[in-house]
mmCIF file of C-alpha atoms in Angstrom:
data_model
loop_
_atom_site.group_PDB
_atom_site.id
_atom_site.type_symbol
_atom_site.label_atom_id
_atom_site.label_comp_id
_atom_site.label_asym_id
_atom_site.label_seq_id
_atom_site.Cartn_x
_atom_site.Cartn_y
_atom_site.Cartn_z
ATOM 1 C CA UNK A 9 -8.376 -1.023 5.644
ATOM 2 C CA UNK A 10 -6.960 -4.515 5.728
ATOM 3 C CA UNK A 11 -3.228 -4.950 6.292
ATOM 4 C CA UNK A 12 -1.432 -8.251 5.722
ATOM 5 C CA UNK A 13 2.366 -8.253 5.965
ATOM 6 C CA UNK A 14 4.933 -10.834 4.896
ATOM 7 C CA UNK A 15 8.654 -10.577 4.173
ATOM 8 C CA UNK A 16 9.330 -9.955 0.504
ATOM 9 C CA UNK A 17 12.054 -12.529 0.054
ATOM 10 C CA UNK A 18 13.821 -15.292 1.984
ATOM 11 C CA UNK A 19 16.628 -17.661 1.140
ATOM 12 C CA UNK A 20 17.402 -21.049 2.674
ATOM 13 C CA UNK A 21 19.537 -24.116 2.097
ATOM 14 C CA UNK A 22 18.324 -27.448 0.788
ATOM 15 C CA UNK A 23 17.528 -29.786 3.689
ATOM 16 C CA UNK A 24 17.083 -26.944 6.182
ATOM 17 C CA UNK A 25 13.980 -25.564 7.920
ATOM 18 C CA UNK A 26 12.466 -22.172 7.120
ATOM 19 C CA UNK A 27 9.711 -20.187 8.815
ATOM 20 C CA UNK A 28 7.705 -17.621 6.849
ATOM 21 C CA UNK A 29 5.814 -15.151 9.010
ATOM 22 C CA UNK A 30 2.572 -13.318 8.321
ATOM 23 C CA UNK A 31 1.068 -10.593 10.484
ATOM 24 C CA UNK A 32 -2.326 -9.054 9.928
ATOM 25 C CA UNK A 33 -4.422 -6.138 11.159
ATOM 26 C CA UNK A 34 -7.919 -6.593 9.799
ATOM 27 C CA UNK A 35 -11.471 -5.579 10.575
ATOM 28 C CA UNK A 36 -12.827 -9.059 11.090
ATOM 29 C CA UNK A 37 -11.337 -12.523 10.740
ATOM 30 C CA UNK A 38 -12.742 -15.785 9.481
ATOM 31 C CA UNK A 39 -9.770 -17.986 8.757
ATOM 32 C CA UNK A 40 -6.222 -17.782 7.381
ATOM 33 C CA UNK A 41 -4.826 -19.620 4.364
ATOM 34 C CA UNK A 42 -1.388 -20.300 2.936
ATOM 35 C CA UNK A 43 -0.951 -20.853 -0.796
ATOM 36 C CA UNK A 44 2.113 -21.771 -2.848
ATOM 37 C CA UNK A 45 2.684 -20.192 -6.248
ATOM 38 C CA UNK A 46 5.461 -21.278 -8.599
ATOM 39 C CA UNK A 47 6.558 -18.720 -11.169
ATOM 40 C CA UNK A 48 4.062 -18.477 -14.007
ATOM 41 C CA UNK A 49 1.628 -20.863 -12.387
ATOM 42 C CA UNK A 50 -1.617 -20.653 -10.408
ATOM 43 C CA UNK A 51 -1.569 -20.549 -6.591
ATOM 44 C CA UNK A 52 -2.270 -23.910 -4.928
ATOM 45 C CA UNK A 53 -3.705 -24.458 -1.441
ATOM 46 C CA UNK A 54 -1.329 -25.472 1.356
ATOM 47 C CA UNK A 55 -3.123 -24.947 4.662
ATOM 48 C CA UNK A 56 -6.043 -23.428 6.532
ATOM 49 C CA UNK A 57 -6.202 -22.249 10.163
ATOM 50 C CA UNK A 58 -9.253 -20.838 11.882
ATOM 51 C CA UNK A 59 -8.468 -21.752 15.519
ATOM 52 C CA UNK A 60 -5.252 -21.024 17.431
ATOM 53 C CA UNK A 61 -2.547 -23.625 17.233
ATOM 54 C CA UNK A 62 -0.457 -25.682 14.881
ATOM 55 C CA UNK A 63 -1.696 -27.642 11.870
ATOM 56 C CA UNK A 64 0.789 -30.180 10.528
ATOM 57 C CA UNK A 65 0.667 -31.695 7.069
ATOM 58 C CA UNK A 66 3.751 -33.624 6.010
ATOM 59 C CA UNK A 67 6.753 -31.328 5.618
ATOM 60 C CA UNK A 68 4.562 -28.234 5.989
ATOM 61 C CA UNK A 69 3.033 -26.848 9.191
ATOM 62 C CA UNK A 70 1.046 -23.684 9.802
ATOM 63 C CA UNK A 71 0.508 -21.860 13.078
ATOM 64 C CA UNK A 72 -2.068 -19.249 14.071
ATOM 65 C CA UNK A 73 -2.412 -16.867 17.009
ATOM 66 C CA UNK A 74 -5.569 -14.801 16.610
ATOM 67 C CA UNK A 75 -4.863 -12.616 19.645
ATOM 68 C CA UNK A 76 -1.508 -11.589 18.145
ATOM 69 C CA UNK A 77 -2.705 -11.378 14.538
ATOM 70 C CA UNK A 78 0.124 -13.710 13.606
ATOM 71 C CA UNK A 79 0.692 -16.826 11.568
ATOM 72 C CA UNK A 80 3.688 -18.705 10.253
ATOM 73 C CA UNK A 81 4.304 -21.384 7.675
ATOM 74 C CA UNK A 82 7.056 -23.838 8.567
ATOM 75 C CA UNK A 83 8.742 -25.822 5.815
ATOM 76 C CA UNK A 84 10.987 -28.714 6.873
ATOM 77 C CA UNK A 85 13.550 -30.733 4.894
ATOM 78 C CA UNK A 86 13.612 -28.113 2.182
ATOM 79 C CA UNK A 87 13.834 -29.264 -1.418
ATOM 80 C CA UNK A 88 14.781 -27.287 -4.503
ATOM 81 C CA UNK A 89 11.203 -27.593 -5.742
ATOM 82 C CA UNK A 90 10.053 -25.578 -2.715
ATOM 83 C CA UNK A 91 11.462 -22.459 -4.381
ATOM 84 C CA UNK A 92 8.254 -20.489 -4.966
ATOM 85 C CA UNK A 93 6.171 -17.598 -3.685
ATOM 86 C CA UNK A 94 4.181 -18.256 -0.505
ATOM 87 C CA UNK A 95 0.973 -16.271 -0.129
ATOM 88 C CA UNK A 96 -0.748 -15.552 3.173
ATOM 89 C CA UNK A 97 -4.483 -14.815 2.865
ATOM 90 C CA UNK A 98 -6.982 -13.796 5.538
ATOM 91 C CA UNK A 99 -10.728 -14.104 5.060
ATOM 92 C CA UNK A 100 -12.125 -10.685 5.955
ATOM 93 C CA UNK A 101 -15.395 -8.808 5.406
ATOM 94 C CA UNK A 102 -15.554 -7.095 2.040
ATOM 95 C CA UNK A 103 -17.234 -3.817 1.209
ATOM 96 C CA UNK A 104 -20.133 -5.881 -0.058
ATOM 97 C CA UNK A 105 -20.626 -7.800 3.199
ATOM 98 C CA UNK A 106 -19.115 -11.135 2.123
ATOM 99 C CA UNK A 107 -16.080 -12.789 3.673
ATOM 100 C CA UNK A 108 -13.355 -12.689 1.011
ATOM 101 C CA UNK A 109 -9.808 -14.131 1.122
ATOM 102 C CA UNK A 110 -7.514 -11.074 1.073
ATOM 103 C CA UNK A 111 -3.917 -11.695 0.145
ATOM 104 C CA UNK A 112 -0.589 -10.362 1.276
ATOM 105 C CA UNK A 113 2.069 -9.591 -1.358
ATOM 106 C CA UNK A 114 3.686 -12.990 -0.934
ATOM 107 C CA UNK A 115 7.127 -14.150 0.166
ATOM 108 C CA UNK A 116 9.522 -15.327 -2.526
ATOM 109 C CA UNK A 117 11.497 -18.286 -1.146
ATOM 110 C CA UNK A 118 14.747 -19.240 -2.839
ATOM 111 C CA UNK A 119 16.208 -22.622 -1.913
ATOM 112 C CA UNK A 120 19.847 -23.115 -2.859
ATOM 113 C CA UNK A 121 21.985 -26.258 -2.774
ATOM 114 C CA UNK B 15 -12.104 -31.040 -17.005
ATOM 115 C CA UNK B 16 -11.109 -31.566 -13.398
ATOM 116 C CA UNK B 17 -9.753 -28.093 -12.686
ATOM 117 C CA UNK B 18 -10.640 -24.439 -13.189
ATOM 118 C CA UNK B 19 -10.221 -23.484 -16.836
ATOM 119 C CA UNK B 20 -9.559 -19.958 -18.098
ATOM 120 C CA UNK B 21 -9.379 -18.601 -21.623
ATOM 121 C CA UNK B 22 -7.601 -17.107 -23.351
ATOM 122 C CA UNK B 23 -4.291 -17.767 -21.608
ATOM 123 C CA UNK B 24 -2.838 -14.637 -23.181
ATOM 124 C CA UNK B 25 -4.530 -11.551 -24.587
ATOM 125 C CA UNK B 26 -2.851 -8.566 -26.199
ATOM 126 C CA UNK B 27 -5.101 -5.624 -26.961
ATOM 127 C CA UNK B 28 -4.874 -1.971 -27.853
ATOM 128 C CA UNK B 29 -5.757 0.788 -25.433
ATOM 129 C CA UNK B 30 -9.456 1.631 -25.691
ATOM 130 C CA UNK B 31 -10.610 -1.797 -26.878
ATOM 131 C CA UNK B 32 -12.959 -4.049 -24.909
ATOM 132 C CA UNK B 33 -11.883 -7.528 -23.758
ATOM 133 C CA UNK B 34 -13.727 -10.563 -22.415
ATOM 134 C CA UNK B 35 -12.088 -13.153 -20.173
ATOM 135 C CA UNK B 36 -13.727 -16.505 -19.526
ATOM 136 C CA UNK B 37 -13.686 -18.849 -16.526
ATOM 137 C CA UNK B 38 -15.047 -22.393 -16.252
ATOM 138 C CA UNK B 39 -15.104 -23.354 -12.551
ATOM 139 C CA UNK B 40 -14.924 -26.853 -11.125
ATOM 140 C CA UNK B 41 -18.260 -28.609 -11.564
ATOM 141 C CA UNK B 42 -20.384 -28.325 -8.431
ATOM 142 C CA UNK B 43 -18.466 -25.399 -6.935
ATOM 143 C CA UNK B 44 -20.967 -22.743 -5.942
ATOM 144 C CA UNK B 45 -18.501 -19.931 -5.243
ATOM 145 C CA UNK B 46 -16.475 -18.141 -7.928
ATOM 146 C CA UNK B 47 -13.927 -15.352 -7.473
ATOM 147 C CA UNK B 48 -12.018 -13.072 -9.823
ATOM 148 C CA UNK B 49 -8.662 -11.639 -8.732
ATOM 149 C CA UNK B 50 -5.931 -9.817 -10.616
ATOM 150 C CA UNK B 51 -2.217 -9.992 -9.969
ATOM 151 C CA UNK B 52 0.179 -7.291 -11.113
ATOM 152 C CA UNK B 53 3.953 -7.731 -11.080
ATOM 153 C CA UNK B 54 5.242 -7.528 -7.519
ATOM 154 C CA UNK B 55 1.763 -7.037 -6.100
ATOM 155 C CA UNK B 56 -0.531 -9.296 -4.130
ATOM 156 C CA UNK B 57 -3.705 -10.747 -5.521
ATOM 157 C CA UNK B 58 -6.332 -8.011 -5.728
ATOM 158 C CA UNK B 59 -9.949 -9.083 -5.207
ATOM 159 C CA UNK B 60 -12.346 -8.026 -7.959
ATOM 160 C CA UNK B 61 -15.705 -9.802 -7.663
ATOM 161 C CA UNK B 62 -17.345 -12.785 -5.924
ATOM 162 C CA UNK B 63 -20.298 -14.952 -6.949
ATOM 163 C CA UNK B 64 -22.014 -17.336 -4.526
ATOM 164 C CA UNK B 65 -24.831 -19.515 -5.795
ATOM 165 C CA UNK B 66 -27.859 -17.488 -6.866
ATOM 166 C CA UNK B 67 -27.062 -14.531 -4.597
ATOM 167 C CA UNK B 68 -26.279 -11.084 -5.965
ATOM 168 C CA UNK B 69 -22.543 -10.826 -6.704
ATOM 169 C CA UNK B 70 -20.219 -8.921 -4.382
ATOM 170 C CA UNK B 71 -18.753 -6.291 -6.721
ATOM 171 C CA UNK B 72 -16.973 -4.284 -4.032
ATOM 172 C CA UNK B 73 -13.500 -4.985 -5.462
ATOM 173 C CA UNK B 74 -14.112 -3.767 -9.029
ATOM 174 C CA UNK B 75 -11.735 -0.815 -9.585
ATOM 175 C CA UNK B 76 -13.982 1.174 -11.942
ATOM 176 C CA UNK B 77 -17.246 0.992 -13.858
ATOM 177 C CA UNK B 78 -15.261 -0.202 -16.902
ATOM 178 C CA UNK B 79 -15.141 -3.604 -15.208
ATOM 179 C CA UNK B 80 -18.113 -5.960 -15.070
ATOM 180 C CA UNK B 81 -18.696 -9.684 -14.706
ATOM 181 C CA UNK B 82 -21.509 -12.146 -15.028
ATOM 182 C CA UNK B 83 -22.020 -15.786 -14.204
ATOM 183 C CA UNK B 84 -24.494 -17.685 -16.315
ATOM 184 C CA UNK B 85 -26.401 -20.691 -15.000
ATOM 185 C CA UNK B 86 -24.306 -20.746 -11.856
ATOM 186 C CA UNK B 87 -21.311 -22.000 -13.804
ATOM 187 C CA UNK B 88 -19.288 -20.172 -16.472
ATOM 188 C CA UNK B 89 -18.235 -16.599 -15.706
ATOM 189 C CA UNK B 90 -17.116 -13.796 -18.015
ATOM 190 C CA UNK B 91 -15.133 -10.754 -16.881
ATOM 191 C CA UNK B 92 -15.456 -7.800 -19.253
ATOM 192 C CA UNK B 93 -13.162 -4.790 -19.310
ATOM 193 C CA UNK B 94 -14.361 -1.906 -21.460
ATOM 194 C CA UNK B 95 -12.123 0.779 -22.941
ATOM 195 C CA UNK B 96 -8.980 -0.919 -21.647
ATOM 196 C CA UNK B 97 -6.154 1.177 -20.208
ATOM 197 C CA UNK B 98 -2.472 0.321 -19.844
ATOM 198 C CA UNK B 99 -2.870 0.042 -16.066
ATOM 199 C CA UNK B 100 -5.291 -2.864 -16.664
ATOM 200 C CA UNK B 101 -2.328 -5.008 -17.766
ATOM 201 C CA UNK B 102 -2.080 -7.881 -15.264
ATOM 202 C CA UNK B 103 -2.768 -11.585 -14.812
ATOM 203 C CA UNK B 104 -6.488 -12.155 -14.199
ATOM 204 C CA UNK B 105 -7.080 -15.201 -12.028
ATOM 205 C CA UNK B 106 -10.350 -17.017 -11.486
ATOM 206 C CA UNK B 107 -10.932 -19.345 -8.528
ATOM 207 C CA UNK B 108 -13.792 -21.533 -7.371
ATOM 208 C CA UNK B 109 -14.560 -23.149 -4.032
ATOM 209 C CA UNK B 110 -16.970 -25.499 -2.333
ATOM 210 C CA UNK B 111 -18.894 -24.423 0.777
ATOM 211 C CA UNK B 112 -17.767 -26.176 3.936
ATOM 212 C CA UNK B 113 -14.571 -27.677 2.564
ATOM 213 C CA UNK B 114 -11.357 -26.676 4.392
ATOM 214 C CA UNK B 115 -12.596 -23.171 5.009
ATOM 215 C CA UNK B 116 -13.677 -22.964 1.386
ATOM 216 C CA UNK B 117 -10.170 -23.235 -0.011
ATOM 217 C CA UNK B 118 -9.748 -21.728 -3.442
ATOM 218 C CA UNK B 119 -8.903 -23.680 -6.566
ATOM 219 C CA UNK B 120 -7.301 -21.319 -9.082
ATOM 220 C CA UNK B 121 -7.179 -21.396 -12.845
ATOM 221 C CA UNK B 122 -3.927 -20.688 -14.685
ATOM 222 C CA UNK B 123 -5.013 -17.136 -15.412
ATOM 223 C CA UNK B 124 -5.232 -14.820 -18.400
ATOM 224 C CA UNK B 125 -2.209 -12.611 -19.001
ATOM 225 C CA UNK B 126 -3.653 -9.334 -20.301
ATOM 226 C CA UNK B 127 -1.350 -6.865 -22.016
ATOM 227 C CA UNK B 128 -2.750 -3.480 -23.045
ATOM 228 C CA UNK B 129 -0.526 -1.658 -25.550
#
């Protein structure tokens, strides 16, 4: 089966930096995504990594190591609005032969003043 | 509209009834996915449509679940003889081949409650 692990919950202080980790053991790999989901809303795309290394986009960065089955999302200069669930998804082969984004359970980030 | 549209936003039904959930993807997106999200759980893949190819139904949890996509656009997810364990948020997403790893654009979902 496909296994994607993230911490359930994290807390951080406004203005600080937080790193959310994601580890995966999957049969096949074709890219890793991070999505943000505010309570009661749809997930929205944050980042995509398919090669090893760091992708930076404003306050958010995402890192991938395929050999270690490991990724992290780094959020800098935290703001209250960053309080949300962060979903790690790995594109893996499905039972039907397609590559499908498969999601972890998400990490609930709480930012406090 | 500019985004993925789902209807209804909320559906309350009685156990044993059939329900239909609708998804309008972003115009021009060839790929369409259905996921469901239960409280405290990750998104669970249900079914995937890509262009005119046969759908990938490998995520459907039972034969009570089916979906179709007409004209390569609108999709309907049907759940027959609903059970209480079917209660969840049903999310539809569409994507465009070759764009940022085919990132998903999600609709706001249908909250299904089976009494």
